[in-house]
Short mmCIF file of C-alpha atoms and ligand atoms in Angstrom, two decimals:
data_model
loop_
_atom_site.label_atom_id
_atom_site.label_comp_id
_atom_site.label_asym_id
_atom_site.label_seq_id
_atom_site.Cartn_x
_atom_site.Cartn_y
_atom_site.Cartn_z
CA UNK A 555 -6.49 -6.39 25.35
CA UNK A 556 -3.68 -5.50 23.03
CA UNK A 557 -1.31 -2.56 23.48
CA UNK A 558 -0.11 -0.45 20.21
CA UNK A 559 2.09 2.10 20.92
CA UNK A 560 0.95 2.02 24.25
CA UNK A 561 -2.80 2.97 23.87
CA UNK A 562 -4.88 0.08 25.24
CA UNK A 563 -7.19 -1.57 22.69
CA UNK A 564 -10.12 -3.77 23.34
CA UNK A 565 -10.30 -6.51 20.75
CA UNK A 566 -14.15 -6.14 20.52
CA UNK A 567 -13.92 -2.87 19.27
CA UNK A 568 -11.28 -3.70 17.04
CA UNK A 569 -13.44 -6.57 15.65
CA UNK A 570 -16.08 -4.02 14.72
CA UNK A 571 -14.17 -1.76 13.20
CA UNK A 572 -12.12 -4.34 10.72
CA UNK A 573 -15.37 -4.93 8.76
CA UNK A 574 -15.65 -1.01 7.65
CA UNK A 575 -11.76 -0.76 7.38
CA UNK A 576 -11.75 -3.24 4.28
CA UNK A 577 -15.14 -1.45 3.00
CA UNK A 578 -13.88 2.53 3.74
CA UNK A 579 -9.83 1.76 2.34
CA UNK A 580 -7.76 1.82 5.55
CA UNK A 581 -6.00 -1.36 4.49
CA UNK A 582 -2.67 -0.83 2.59
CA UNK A 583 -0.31 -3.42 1.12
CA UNK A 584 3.29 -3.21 1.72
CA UNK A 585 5.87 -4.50 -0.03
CA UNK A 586 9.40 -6.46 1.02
CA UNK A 587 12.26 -7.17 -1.77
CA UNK A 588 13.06 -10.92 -2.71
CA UNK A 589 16.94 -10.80 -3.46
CA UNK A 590 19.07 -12.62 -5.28
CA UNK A 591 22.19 -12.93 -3.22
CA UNK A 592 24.91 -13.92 -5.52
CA UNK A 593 24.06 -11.51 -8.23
CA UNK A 594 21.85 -8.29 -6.07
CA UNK A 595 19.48 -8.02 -7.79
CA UNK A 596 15.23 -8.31 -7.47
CA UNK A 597 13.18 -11.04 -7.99
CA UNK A 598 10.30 -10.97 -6.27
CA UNK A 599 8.43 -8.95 -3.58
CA UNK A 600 6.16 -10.05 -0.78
CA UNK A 601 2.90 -8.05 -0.27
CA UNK A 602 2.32 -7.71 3.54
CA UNK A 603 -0.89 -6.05 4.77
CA UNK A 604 -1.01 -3.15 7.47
CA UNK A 605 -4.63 -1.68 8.71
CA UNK A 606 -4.01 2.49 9.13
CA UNK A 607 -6.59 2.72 11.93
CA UNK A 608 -8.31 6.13 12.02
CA UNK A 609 -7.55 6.71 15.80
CA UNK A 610 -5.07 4.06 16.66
CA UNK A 611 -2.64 4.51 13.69
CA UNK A 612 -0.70 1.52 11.65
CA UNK A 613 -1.58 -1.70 13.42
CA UNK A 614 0.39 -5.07 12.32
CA UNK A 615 -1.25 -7.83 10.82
CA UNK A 616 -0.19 -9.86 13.58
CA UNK A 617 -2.89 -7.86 15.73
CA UNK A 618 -5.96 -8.80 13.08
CA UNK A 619 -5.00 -11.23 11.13
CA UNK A 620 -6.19 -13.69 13.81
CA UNK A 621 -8.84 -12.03 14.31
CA UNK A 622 -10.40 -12.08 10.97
CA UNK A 623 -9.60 -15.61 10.73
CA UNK A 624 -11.51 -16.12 13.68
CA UNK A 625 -14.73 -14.40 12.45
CA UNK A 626 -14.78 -15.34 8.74
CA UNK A 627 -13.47 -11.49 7.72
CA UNK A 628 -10.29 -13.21 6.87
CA UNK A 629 -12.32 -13.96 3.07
CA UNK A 630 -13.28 -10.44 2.61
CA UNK A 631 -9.65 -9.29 3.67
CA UNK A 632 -8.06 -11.82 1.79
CA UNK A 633 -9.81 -10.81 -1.38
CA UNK A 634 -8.71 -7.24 -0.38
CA UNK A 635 -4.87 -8.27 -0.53
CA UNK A 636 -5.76 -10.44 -3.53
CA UNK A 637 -6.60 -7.61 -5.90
CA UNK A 638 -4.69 -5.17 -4.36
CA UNK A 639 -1.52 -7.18 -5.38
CA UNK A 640 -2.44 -8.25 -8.59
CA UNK A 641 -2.61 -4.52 -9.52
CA UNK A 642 0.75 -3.96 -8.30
CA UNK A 643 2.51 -4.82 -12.00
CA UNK A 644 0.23 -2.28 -13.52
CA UNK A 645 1.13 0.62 -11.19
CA UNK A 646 4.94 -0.25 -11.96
CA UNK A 647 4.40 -0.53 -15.44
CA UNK A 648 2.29 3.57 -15.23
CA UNK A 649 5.96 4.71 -14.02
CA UNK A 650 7.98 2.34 -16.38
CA UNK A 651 8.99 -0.20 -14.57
CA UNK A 652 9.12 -3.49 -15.08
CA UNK A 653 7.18 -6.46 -13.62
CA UNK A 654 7.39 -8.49 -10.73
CA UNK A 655 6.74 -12.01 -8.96
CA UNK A 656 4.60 -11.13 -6.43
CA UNK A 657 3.84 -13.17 -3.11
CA UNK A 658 0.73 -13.17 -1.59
CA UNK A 659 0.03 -14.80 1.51
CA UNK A 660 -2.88 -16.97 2.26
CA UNK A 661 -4.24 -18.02 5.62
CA UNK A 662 -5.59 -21.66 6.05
CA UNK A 663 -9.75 -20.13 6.55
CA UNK A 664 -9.18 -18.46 3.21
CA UNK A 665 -7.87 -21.26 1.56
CA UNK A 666 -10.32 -23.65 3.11
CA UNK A 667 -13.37 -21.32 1.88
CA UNK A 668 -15.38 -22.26 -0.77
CA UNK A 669 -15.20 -19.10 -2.55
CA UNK A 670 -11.54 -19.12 -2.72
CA UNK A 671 -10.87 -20.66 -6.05
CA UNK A 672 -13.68 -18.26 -7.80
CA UNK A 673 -12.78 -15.03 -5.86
CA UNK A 674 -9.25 -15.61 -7.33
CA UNK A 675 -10.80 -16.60 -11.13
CA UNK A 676 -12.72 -13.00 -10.63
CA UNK A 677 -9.34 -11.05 -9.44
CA UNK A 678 -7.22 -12.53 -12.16
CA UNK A 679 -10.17 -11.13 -14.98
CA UNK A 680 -10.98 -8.07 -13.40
CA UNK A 681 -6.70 -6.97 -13.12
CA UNK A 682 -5.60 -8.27 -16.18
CA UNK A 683 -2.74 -9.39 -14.19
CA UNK A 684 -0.36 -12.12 -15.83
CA UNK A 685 -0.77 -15.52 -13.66
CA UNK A 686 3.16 -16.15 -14.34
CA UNK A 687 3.71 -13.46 -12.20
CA UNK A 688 2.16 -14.60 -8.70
CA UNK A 689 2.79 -16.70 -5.81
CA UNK A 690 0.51 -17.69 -3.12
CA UNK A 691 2.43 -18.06 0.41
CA UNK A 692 0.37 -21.11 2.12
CA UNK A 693 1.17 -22.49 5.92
CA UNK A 694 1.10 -26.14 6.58
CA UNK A 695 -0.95 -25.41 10.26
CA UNK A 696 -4.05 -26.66 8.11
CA UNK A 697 -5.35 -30.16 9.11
CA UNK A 698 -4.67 -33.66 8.07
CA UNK A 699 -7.39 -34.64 6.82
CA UNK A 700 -7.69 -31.26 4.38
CA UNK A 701 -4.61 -32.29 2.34
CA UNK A 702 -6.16 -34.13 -0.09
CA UNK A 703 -9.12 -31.42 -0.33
CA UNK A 704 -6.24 -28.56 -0.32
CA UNK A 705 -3.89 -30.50 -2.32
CA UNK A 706 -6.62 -30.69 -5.65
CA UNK A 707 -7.40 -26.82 -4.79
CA UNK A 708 -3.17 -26.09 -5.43
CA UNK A 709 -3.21 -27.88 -8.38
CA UNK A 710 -6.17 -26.11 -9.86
CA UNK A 711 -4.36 -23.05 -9.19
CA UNK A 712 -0.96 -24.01 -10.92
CA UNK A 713 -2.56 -24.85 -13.42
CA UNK A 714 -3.39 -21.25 -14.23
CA UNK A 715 0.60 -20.34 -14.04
CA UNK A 716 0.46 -19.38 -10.21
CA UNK A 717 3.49 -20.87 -7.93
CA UNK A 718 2.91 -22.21 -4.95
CA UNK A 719 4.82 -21.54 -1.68
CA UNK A 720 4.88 -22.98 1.74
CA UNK A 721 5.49 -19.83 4.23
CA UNK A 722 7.22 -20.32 7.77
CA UNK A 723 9.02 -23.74 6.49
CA UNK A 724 10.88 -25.27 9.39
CA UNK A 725 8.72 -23.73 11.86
CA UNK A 726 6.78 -26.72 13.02
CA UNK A 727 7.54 -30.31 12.74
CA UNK A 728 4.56 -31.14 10.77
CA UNK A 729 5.97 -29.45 7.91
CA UNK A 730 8.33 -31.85 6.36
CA UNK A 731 5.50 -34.11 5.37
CA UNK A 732 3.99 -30.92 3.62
CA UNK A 733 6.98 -31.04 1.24
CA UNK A 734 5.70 -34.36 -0.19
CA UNK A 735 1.67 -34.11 0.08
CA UNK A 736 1.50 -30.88 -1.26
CA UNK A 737 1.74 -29.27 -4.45
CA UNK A 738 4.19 -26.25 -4.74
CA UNK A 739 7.12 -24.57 -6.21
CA UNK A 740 8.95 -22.80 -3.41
CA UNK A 741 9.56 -23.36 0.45
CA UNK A 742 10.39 -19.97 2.84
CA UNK A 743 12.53 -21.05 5.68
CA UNK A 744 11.34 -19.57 8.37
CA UNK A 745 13.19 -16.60 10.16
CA UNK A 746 13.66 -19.17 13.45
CA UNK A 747 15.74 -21.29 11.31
CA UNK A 748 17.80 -18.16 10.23
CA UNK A 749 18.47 -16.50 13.22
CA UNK A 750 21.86 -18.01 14.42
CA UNK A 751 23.02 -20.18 11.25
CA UNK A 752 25.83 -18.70 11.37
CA UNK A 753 26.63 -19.65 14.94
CA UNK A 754 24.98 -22.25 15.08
CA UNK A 755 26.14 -25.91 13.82
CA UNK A 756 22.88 -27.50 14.41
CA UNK A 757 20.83 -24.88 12.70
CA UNK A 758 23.32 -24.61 9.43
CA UNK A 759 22.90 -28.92 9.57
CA UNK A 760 18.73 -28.53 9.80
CA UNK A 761 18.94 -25.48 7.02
CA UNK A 762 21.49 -27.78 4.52
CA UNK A 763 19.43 -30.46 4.41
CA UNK A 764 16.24 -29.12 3.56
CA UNK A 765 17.81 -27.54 1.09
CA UNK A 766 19.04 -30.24 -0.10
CA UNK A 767 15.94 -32.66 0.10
CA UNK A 768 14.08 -29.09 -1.75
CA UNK A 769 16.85 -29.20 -4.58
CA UNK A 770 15.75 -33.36 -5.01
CA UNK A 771 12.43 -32.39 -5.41
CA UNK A 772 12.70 -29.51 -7.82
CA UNK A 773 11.41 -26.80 -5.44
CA UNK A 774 13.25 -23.65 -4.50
CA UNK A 775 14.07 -22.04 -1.29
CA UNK A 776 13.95 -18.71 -0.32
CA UNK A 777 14.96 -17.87 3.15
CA UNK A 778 13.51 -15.17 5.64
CA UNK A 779 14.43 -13.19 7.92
CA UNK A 780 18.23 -12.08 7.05
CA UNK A 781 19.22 -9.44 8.98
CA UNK A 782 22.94 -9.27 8.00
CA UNK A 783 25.90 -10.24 5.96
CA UNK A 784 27.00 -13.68 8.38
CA UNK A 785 24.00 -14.93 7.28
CA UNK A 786 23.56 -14.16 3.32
CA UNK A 787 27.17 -15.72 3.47
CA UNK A 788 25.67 -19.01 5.22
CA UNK A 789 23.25 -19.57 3.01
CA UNK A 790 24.90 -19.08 -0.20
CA UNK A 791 27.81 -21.51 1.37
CA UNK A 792 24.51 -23.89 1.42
CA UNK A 793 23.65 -23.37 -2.16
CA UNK A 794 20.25 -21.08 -1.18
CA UNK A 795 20.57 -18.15 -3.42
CA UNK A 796 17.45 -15.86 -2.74
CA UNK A 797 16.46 -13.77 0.11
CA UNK A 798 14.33 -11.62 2.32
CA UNK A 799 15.08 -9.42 5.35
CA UNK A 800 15.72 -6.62 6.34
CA UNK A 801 18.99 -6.66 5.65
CA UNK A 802 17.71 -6.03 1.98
CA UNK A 803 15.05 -3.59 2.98
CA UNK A 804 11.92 -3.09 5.30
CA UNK A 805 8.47 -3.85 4.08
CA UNK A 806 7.33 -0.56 2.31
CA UNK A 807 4.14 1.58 1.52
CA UNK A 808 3.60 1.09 -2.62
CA UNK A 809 5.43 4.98 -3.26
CA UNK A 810 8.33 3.75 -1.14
CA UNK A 811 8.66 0.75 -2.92
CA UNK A 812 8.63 2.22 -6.43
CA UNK A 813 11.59 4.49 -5.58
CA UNK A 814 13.57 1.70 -4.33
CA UNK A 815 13.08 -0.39 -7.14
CA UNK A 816 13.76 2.33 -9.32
CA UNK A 817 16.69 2.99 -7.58
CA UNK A 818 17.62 -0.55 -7.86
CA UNK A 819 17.55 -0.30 -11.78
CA UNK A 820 19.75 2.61 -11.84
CA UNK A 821 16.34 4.63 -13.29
P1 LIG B 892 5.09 -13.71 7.19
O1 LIG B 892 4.27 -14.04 6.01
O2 LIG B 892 6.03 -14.74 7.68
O3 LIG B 892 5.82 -12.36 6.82
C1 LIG B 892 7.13 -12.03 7.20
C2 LIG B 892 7.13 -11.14 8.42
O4 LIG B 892 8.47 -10.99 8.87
C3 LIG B 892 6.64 -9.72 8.13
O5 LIG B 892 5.98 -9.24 9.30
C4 LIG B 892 7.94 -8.96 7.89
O6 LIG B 892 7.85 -7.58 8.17
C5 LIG B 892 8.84 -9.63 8.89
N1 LIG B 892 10.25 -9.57 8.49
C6 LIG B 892 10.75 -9.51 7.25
N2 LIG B 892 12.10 -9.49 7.27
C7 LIG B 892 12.46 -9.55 8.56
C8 LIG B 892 13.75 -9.58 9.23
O7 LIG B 892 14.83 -9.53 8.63
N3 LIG B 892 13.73 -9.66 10.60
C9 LIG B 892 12.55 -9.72 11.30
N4 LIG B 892 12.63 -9.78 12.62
N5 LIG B 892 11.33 -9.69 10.69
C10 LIG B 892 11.30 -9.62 9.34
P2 LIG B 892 4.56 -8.57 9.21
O8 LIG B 892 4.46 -7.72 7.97
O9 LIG B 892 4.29 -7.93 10.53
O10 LIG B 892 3.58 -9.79 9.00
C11 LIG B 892 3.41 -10.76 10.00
C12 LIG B 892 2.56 -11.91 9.51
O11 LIG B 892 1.22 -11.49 9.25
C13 LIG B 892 3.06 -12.49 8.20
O12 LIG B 892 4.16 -13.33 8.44
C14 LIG B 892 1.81 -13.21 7.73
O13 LIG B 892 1.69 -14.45 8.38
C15 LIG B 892 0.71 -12.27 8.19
N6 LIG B 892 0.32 -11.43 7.05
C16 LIG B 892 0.87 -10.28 6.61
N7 LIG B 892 0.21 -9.81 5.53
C17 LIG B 892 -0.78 -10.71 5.28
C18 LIG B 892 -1.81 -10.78 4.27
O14 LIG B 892 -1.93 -9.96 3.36
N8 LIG B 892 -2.67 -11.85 4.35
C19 LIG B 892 -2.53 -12.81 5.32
N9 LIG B 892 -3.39 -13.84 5.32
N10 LIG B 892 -1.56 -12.77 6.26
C20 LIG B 892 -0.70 -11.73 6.24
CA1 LIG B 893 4.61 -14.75 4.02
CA1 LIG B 894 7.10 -16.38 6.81
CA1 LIG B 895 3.32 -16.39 8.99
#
């Protein structure tokens, strides 16, 4: 049992009811601001799901994302969020504004399907969308012996232009292997990592140098979770230069977004 806004839910109704929510359109994508620190301004956005439940209201992914992992919906979903955020650039463009990077995020069942590489071959023809312009958010929690198997996957989807990210980076232990098997273009320090670098020595130490084993590489870092000025200044002390929090803005319903960014541009 979950509660959401204090009415009790039973997760077997919830189950049932996830199917016909991706079928019937109660799924909407919000969207959260990448910054730029040093110079404000936009460079990405992160698409994050939310499920408007007829009686229950807005329910987090956190409350069925596990879920549909758990029985296989996570595919059906995932193709959901896939084509709902490659059509995000052509809505901007319909109110004249320009495109974006925009991150998806990917859960380890989806990636590991077999219809992952061909569901997002079909999304990428049916939107029109330019390649150049997304990122897939990946976490490491997948196991060993998939690497290999996810690793060739990664590369087949560079290859079309897409950048790679690992999500939650710093989170687990695990992950700083990930940095070397894997393929990818980006790491997201996780929001645990954030949280008191600016009081805390340890944490700045742990953030600096996988920043500076990321610069080695040739991947960029993008840190979560800022919440205020202590800790943009932190981070671009530690040469990290882009963003996300809500110190920048909340995640956002598509309309919401579009007057922010247009705001942003001075339209
Ligand atoms: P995530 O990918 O790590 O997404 C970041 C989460 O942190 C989001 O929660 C966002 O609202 C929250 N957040 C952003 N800035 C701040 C901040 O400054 N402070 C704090 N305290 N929180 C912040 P959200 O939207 O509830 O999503 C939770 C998780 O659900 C995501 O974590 C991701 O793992 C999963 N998720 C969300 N959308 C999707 C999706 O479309 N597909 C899949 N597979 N998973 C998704
Ligand atoms: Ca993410
Ligand atoms: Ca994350
Ligand atoms: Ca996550």
């Amino acid at each position: 049992m979950i509660l959401i806004v204090n009415v009790p839910i039973s997760f077997s109704s919830l189950k049932k009811d996830l199917g016909r929510a991706i079928e019937t359109d109660q799924l909407s994508l919000y969207y959260q601001p990448q910054i730029d620190m040093k110079h404000r301004y936009i460079v990405g956005i992160e698409g994050l799901v939310r499920w408007n439940h007829p009686n229950y209201g807005l329910i987090p992914p956190s409350s069925f994302i596990p879920m549909a992992e758990e029985n296989g919906l996570i595919v059906q979903l995932g193709l959901w969020v896939m084509r709902e955020g490659c059509r995000a650039n052509h809505r901007f463009a319909a109110r004249g504004l320009p495109p974006l990077f925009i991150s998806i995020n990917i859960s380890p069942n989806q990636l590991n399907s077999p219809a992952f590489l061909e569901d997002l071959y079909r999304v990428i023809q049916e939107t029109g969308v330019d390649p150049q312009f997304l990122e897939l958010e990946i976490t490491e929690s997948m196991e060993l012996e998939r690497v290999d198997q996810v690793s060739r996957k990664l590369r087949e989807v560079r290859n079309l232009g897409i950048r790679i990210a690992i999500d939650d980076f710093g989170a687990g232990l695990s992950n700083y292997h990930r940095m070397h098997q894997l393929p990818i273009d980006r790491l997201k320090l996780d929001r645990s990592l954030i949280r008191n670098i600016h009081t805390d020595d340890n944490q700045r130490f742990i953030v600096s140098a996988i920043i500076l084993l990321a610069n080695r590489r040739g991947i960029d870092v993008i840190a979560e979770g800022v919440e205020h000025a202590e800790q943009e200044k932190v981070l671009l002390e530690l040469g990290c230069s882009v963003a996300q929090g809500f110190y920048y803005g909340q995640p956002m319903t598509c309309s919401q977004w579009e007057q922010y960014y247009s705001h942003h541009l001075g339209l």
